[in-house]
Every structure is written in structure tokens, then in C-alpha cells.
PDB file of C-alpha atoms in Angstrom:
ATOM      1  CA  UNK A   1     -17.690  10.206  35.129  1.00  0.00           C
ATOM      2  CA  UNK A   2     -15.890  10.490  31.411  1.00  0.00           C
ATOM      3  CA  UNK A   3     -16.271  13.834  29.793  1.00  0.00           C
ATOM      4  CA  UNK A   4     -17.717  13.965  26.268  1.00  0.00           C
ATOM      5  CA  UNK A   5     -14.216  14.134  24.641  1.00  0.00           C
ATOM      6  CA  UNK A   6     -13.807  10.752  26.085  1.00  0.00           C
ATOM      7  CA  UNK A   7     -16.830   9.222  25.421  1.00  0.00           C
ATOM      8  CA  UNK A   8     -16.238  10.170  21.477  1.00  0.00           C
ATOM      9  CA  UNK A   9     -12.964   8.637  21.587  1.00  0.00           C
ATOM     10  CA  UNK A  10     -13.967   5.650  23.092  1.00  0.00           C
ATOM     11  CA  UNK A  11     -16.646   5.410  19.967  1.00  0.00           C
ATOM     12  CA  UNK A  12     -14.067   5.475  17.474  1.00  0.00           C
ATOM     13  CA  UNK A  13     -11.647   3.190  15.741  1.00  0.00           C
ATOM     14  CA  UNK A  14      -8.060   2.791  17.372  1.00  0.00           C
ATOM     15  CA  UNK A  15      -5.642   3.701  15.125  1.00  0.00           C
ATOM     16  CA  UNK A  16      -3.430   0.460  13.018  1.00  0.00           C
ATOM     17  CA  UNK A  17      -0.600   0.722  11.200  1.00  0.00           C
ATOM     18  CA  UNK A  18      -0.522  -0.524   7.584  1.00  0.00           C
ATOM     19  CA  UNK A  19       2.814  -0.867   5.454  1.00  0.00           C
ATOM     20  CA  UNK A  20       2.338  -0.628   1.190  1.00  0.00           C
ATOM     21  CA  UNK A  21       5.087  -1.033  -1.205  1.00  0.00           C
ATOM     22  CA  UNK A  22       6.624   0.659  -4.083  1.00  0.00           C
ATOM     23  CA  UNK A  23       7.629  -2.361  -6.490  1.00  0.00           C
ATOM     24  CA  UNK A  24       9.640  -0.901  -9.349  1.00  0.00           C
ATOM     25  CA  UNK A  25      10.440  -2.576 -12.416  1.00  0.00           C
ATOM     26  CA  UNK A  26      11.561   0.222 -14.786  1.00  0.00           C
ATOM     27  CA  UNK A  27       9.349   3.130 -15.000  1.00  0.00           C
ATOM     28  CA  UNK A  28       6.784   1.253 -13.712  1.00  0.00           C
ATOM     29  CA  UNK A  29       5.109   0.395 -10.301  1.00  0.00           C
ATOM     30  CA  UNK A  30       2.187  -2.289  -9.705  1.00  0.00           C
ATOM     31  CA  UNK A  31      -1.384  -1.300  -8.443  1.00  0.00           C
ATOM     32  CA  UNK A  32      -4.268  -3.425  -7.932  1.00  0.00           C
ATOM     33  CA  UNK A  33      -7.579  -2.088  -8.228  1.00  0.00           C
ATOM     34  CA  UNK A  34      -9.169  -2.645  -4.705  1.00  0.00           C
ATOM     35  CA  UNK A  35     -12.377  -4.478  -4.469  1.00  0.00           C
ATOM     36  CA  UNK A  36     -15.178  -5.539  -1.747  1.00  0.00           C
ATOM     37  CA  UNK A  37     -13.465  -2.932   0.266  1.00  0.00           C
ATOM     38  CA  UNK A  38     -15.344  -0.808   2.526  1.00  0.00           C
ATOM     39  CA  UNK A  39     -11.972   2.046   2.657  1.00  0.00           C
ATOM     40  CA  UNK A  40     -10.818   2.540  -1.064  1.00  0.00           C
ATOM     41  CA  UNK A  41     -13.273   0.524  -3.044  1.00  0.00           C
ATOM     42  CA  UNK A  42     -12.410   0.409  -7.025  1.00  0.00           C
ATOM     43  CA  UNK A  43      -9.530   2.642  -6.414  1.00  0.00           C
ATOM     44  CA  UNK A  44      -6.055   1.639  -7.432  1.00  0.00           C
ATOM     45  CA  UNK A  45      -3.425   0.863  -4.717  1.00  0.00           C
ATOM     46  CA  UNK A  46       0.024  -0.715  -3.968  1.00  0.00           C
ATOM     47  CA  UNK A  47       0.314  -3.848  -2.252  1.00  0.00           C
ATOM     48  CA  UNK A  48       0.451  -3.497   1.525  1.00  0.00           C
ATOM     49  CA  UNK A  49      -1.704  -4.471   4.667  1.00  0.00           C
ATOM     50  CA  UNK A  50      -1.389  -4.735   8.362  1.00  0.00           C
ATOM     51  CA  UNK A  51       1.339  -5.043  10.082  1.00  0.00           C
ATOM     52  CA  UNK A  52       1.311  -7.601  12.317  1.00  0.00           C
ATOM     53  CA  UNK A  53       2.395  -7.813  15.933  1.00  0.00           C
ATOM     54  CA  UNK A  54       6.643  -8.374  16.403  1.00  0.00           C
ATOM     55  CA  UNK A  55       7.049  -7.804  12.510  1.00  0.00           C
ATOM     56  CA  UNK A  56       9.583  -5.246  11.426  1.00  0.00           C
ATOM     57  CA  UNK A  57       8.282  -2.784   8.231  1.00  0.00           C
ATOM     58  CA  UNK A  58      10.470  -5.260   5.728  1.00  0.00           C
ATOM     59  CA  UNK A  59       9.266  -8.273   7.357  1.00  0.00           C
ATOM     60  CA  UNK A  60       5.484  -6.868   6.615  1.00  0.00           C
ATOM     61  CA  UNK A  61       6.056  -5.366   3.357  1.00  0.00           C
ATOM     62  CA  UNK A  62       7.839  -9.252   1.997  1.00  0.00           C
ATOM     63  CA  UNK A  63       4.599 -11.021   3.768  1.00  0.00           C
ATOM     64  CA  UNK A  64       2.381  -9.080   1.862  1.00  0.00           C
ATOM     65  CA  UNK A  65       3.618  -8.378  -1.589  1.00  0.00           C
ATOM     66  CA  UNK A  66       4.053 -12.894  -1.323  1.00  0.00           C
ATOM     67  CA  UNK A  67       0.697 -12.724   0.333  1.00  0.00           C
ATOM     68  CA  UNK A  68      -0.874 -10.553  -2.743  1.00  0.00           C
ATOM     69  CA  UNK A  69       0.981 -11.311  -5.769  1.00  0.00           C
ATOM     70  CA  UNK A  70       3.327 -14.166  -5.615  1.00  0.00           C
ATOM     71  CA  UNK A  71       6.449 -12.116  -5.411  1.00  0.00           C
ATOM     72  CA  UNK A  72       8.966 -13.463  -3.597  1.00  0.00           C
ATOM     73  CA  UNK A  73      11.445 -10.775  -2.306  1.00  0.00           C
ATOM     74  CA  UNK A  74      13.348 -12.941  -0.361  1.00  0.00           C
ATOM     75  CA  UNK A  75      17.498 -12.430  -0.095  1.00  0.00           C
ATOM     76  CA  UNK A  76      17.692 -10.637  -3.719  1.00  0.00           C
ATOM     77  CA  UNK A  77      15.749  -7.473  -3.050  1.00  0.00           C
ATOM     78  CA  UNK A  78      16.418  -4.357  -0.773  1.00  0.00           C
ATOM     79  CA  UNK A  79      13.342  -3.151   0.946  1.00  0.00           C
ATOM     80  CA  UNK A  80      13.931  -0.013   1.619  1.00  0.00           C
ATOM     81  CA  UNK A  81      11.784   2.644   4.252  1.00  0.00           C
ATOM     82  CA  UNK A  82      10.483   5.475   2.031  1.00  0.00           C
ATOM     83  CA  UNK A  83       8.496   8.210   3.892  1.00  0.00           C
ATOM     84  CA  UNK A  84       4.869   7.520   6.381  1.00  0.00           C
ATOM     85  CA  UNK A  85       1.727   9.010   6.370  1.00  0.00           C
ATOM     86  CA  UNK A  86      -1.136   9.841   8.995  1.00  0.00           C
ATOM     87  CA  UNK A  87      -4.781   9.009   7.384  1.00  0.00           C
ATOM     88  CA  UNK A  88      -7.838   9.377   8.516  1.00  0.00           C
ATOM     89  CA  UNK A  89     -11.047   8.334   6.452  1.00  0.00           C
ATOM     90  CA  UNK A  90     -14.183   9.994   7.579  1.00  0.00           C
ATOM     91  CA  UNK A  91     -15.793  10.200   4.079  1.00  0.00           C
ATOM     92  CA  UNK A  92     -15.850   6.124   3.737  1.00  0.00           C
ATOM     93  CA  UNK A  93     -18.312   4.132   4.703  1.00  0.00           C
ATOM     94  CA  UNK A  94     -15.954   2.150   7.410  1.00  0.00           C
ATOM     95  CA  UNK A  95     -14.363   5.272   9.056  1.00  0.00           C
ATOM     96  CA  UNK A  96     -10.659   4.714  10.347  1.00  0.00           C
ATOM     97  CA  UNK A  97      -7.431   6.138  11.046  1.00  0.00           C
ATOM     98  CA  UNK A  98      -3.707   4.269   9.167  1.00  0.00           C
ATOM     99  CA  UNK A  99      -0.546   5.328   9.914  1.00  0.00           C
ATOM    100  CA  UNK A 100       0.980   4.271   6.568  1.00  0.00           C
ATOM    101  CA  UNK A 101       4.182   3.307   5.853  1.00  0.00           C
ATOM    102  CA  UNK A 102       5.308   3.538   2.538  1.00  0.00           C
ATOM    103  CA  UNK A 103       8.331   0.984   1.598  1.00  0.00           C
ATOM    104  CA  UNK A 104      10.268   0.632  -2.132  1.00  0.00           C
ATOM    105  CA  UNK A 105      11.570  -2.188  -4.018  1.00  0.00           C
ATOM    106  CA  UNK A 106      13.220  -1.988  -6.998  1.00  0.00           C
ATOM    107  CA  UNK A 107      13.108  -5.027  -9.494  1.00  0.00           C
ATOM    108  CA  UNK A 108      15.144  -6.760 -11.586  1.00  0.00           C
ATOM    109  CA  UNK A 109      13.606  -6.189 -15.311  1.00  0.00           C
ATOM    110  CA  UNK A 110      15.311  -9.353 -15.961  1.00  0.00           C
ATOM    111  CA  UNK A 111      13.272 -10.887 -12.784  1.00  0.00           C
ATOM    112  CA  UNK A 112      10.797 -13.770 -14.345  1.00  0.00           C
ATOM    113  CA  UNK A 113       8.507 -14.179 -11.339  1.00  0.00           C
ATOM    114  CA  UNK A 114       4.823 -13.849 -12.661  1.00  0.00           C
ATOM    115  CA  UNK A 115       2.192 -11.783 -10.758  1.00  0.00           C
ATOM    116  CA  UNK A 116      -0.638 -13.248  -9.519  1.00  0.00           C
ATOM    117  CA  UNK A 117      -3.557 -12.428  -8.310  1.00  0.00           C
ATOM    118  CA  UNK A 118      -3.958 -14.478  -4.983  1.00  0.00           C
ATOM    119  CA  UNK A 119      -6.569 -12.548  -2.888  1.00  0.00           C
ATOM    120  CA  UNK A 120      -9.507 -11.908  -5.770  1.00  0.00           C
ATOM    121  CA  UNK A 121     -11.710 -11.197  -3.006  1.00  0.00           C
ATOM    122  CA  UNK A 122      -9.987  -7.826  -2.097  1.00  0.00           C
ATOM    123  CA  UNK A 123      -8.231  -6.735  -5.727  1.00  0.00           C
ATOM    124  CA  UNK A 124      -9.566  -7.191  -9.303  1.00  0.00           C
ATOM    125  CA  UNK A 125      -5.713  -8.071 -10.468  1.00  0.00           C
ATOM    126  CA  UNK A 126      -2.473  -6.677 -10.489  1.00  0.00           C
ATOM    127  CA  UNK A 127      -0.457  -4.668 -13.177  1.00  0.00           C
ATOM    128  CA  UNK A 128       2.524  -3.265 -14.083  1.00  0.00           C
ATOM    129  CA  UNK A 129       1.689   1.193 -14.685  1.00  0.00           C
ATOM    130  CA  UNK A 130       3.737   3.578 -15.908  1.00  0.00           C
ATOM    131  CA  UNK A 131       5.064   6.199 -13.688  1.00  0.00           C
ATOM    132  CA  UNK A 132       3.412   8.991 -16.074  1.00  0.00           C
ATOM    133  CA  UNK A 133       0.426   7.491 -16.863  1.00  0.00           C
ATOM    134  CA  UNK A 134      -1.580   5.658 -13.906  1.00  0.00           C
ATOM    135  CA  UNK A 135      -4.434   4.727 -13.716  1.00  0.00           C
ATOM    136  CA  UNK A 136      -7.469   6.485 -12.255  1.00  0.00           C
ATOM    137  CA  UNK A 137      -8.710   6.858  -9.405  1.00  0.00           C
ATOM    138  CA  UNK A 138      -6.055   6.301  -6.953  1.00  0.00           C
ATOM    139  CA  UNK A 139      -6.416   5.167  -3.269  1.00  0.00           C
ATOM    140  CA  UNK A 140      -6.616   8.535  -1.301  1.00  0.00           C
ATOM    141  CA  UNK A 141      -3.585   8.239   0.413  1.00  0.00           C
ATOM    142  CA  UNK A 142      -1.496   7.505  -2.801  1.00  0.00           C
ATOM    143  CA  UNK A 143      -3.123   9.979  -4.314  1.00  0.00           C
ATOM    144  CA  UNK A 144      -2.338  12.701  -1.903  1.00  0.00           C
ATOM    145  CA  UNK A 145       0.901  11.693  -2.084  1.00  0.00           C
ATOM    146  CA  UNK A 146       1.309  12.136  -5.279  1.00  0.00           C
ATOM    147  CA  UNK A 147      -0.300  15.627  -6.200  1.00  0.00           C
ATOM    148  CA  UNK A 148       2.375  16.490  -2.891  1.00  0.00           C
ATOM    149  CA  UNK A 149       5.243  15.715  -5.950  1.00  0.00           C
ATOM    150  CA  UNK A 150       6.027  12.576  -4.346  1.00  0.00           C
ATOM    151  CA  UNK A 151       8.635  10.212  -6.703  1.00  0.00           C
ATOM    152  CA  UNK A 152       9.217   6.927  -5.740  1.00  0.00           C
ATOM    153  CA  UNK A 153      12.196   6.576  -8.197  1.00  0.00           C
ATOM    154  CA  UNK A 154      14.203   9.413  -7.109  1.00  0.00           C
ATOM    155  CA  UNK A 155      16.923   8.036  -4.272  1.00  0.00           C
TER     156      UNK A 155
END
């Protein structure tokens, strides 16, 4: 017979691993405001999503920044491992656990690619926000990252 520790457990959500991305252009990053989204809704975030199964953290992050926006990161960018974060959402609606990984890019200003918005079921659009003045409120895990003095521009 399973003791109650394991029956909870086998109630709850495994945990997944997403990856999100720092694109830099400047003194800027770009967030989309989240939408029809039962963790984060209306909140801004980075691009990002699951990582898939055989896909290395660059592999994910290029899928889903060209997935999302339109970017192509191809051969011309670095993608570059920043830091990872464990979080667990028990206040949303859809509780779950992410381990995050958090990746960087830095842009070319001279880069001409337009943004687009190619998933307008899950984000309202996409902008370009300046590093001391984002926009509010935040996806939690961004956020905590942040008031933690968090820079994505320092090396």
C-alpha cells in the first residue's frame, strides 16, 4: 500500500523544463505580454517554451524565439547559457513546477529582421523594453529574478 506522501505526489504535475531567452538589442530586451494562459496570464515574459526531447538549451531557445517572433538566430548569433531557476506555481490556476533555463542573445542593432507576432493565441505582441523601464507586471519568475539584482547585460 502507498503512504500518503506518495499518493500526493502521484496527484501532482511532473516537473518540465522550459528554456526563455534574453534577446538584447541595446539596452533593450523583448517581452510579450502572455495571453489565454492559465500560468502567467497578462504578465510580461521573454520568449521561451518547452524543451523538447533530444534538444540541447540553444537548439530550444533558436526553435522558439523563430517559433514566437520570426527571429532567426541561425549561424550569426551566440546563444549563450545564463543562470536556471526552480519554480513552482501553486497560486495559479494550473499549478506546476519549471525548471527554467534562462539563455542570452545579444543583437545586432544594425540586424533588420522584423518581429512578429506568430502565436496571437498565447502573447498579445512583442516589443522591444528598456532595461530601466519595463513594463508591469512581469511573469513571476522574471520578476523574482529581477528584484534578486539579476542583469542580463553584465558578462
Amino acid at each position: 500500500m502507498e503512504n500518503n506522501g506518495e499518493q500526493i505526489a502521484s496527484l501532482l504535475p511532473a516537473p518540465r523544463v522550459a528554456v526563455v531567452v534574453f534577446l538584447l538589442k541595446d539596452r533593450s530586451i523583448l517581452l510579450g505580454r502572455r495571453r489565454s494562459s492559465s500560468v502567467g496570464d497578462a504578465t510580461f515574459a521573454l520568449p521561451g517554451g518547452n524543451l523538447e526531447f533530444g534538444e540541447s538549451f540553444e537548439e530550444c531557445a533558436a526553435r522558439e524565439v523563430k517559433e514566437e517572433t520570426g527571429l532567426d538566430l541561425g549561424q550569426n548569433y551566440k546563444i549563450e547559457y545564463l543562470t536556471v531557476t526552480n519554480n513552482v506555481f501553486l497560486d495559479q490556476p494550473k499549478k506546476c513546477h519549471y525548471v527554467t533555463i534562462f539563455m542570452r542573445v545579444v543583437l545586432d542593432p544594425q540586424d533588420e529582421q522584423l518581429v512578429l507576432n506568430l502565436e496571437p493565441e498565447k502573447c498579445d505582441g512583442w516589443d522591444w523594453f528598456n532595461w530601466e523601464n519595463l513594463p508591469q507586471p512581469l511573469f513571476w519568475p522574471l520578476q523574482k529574478m529581477l528584484k534578486g539584482g539579476f542583469d542580463p547585460f553584465l558578462p
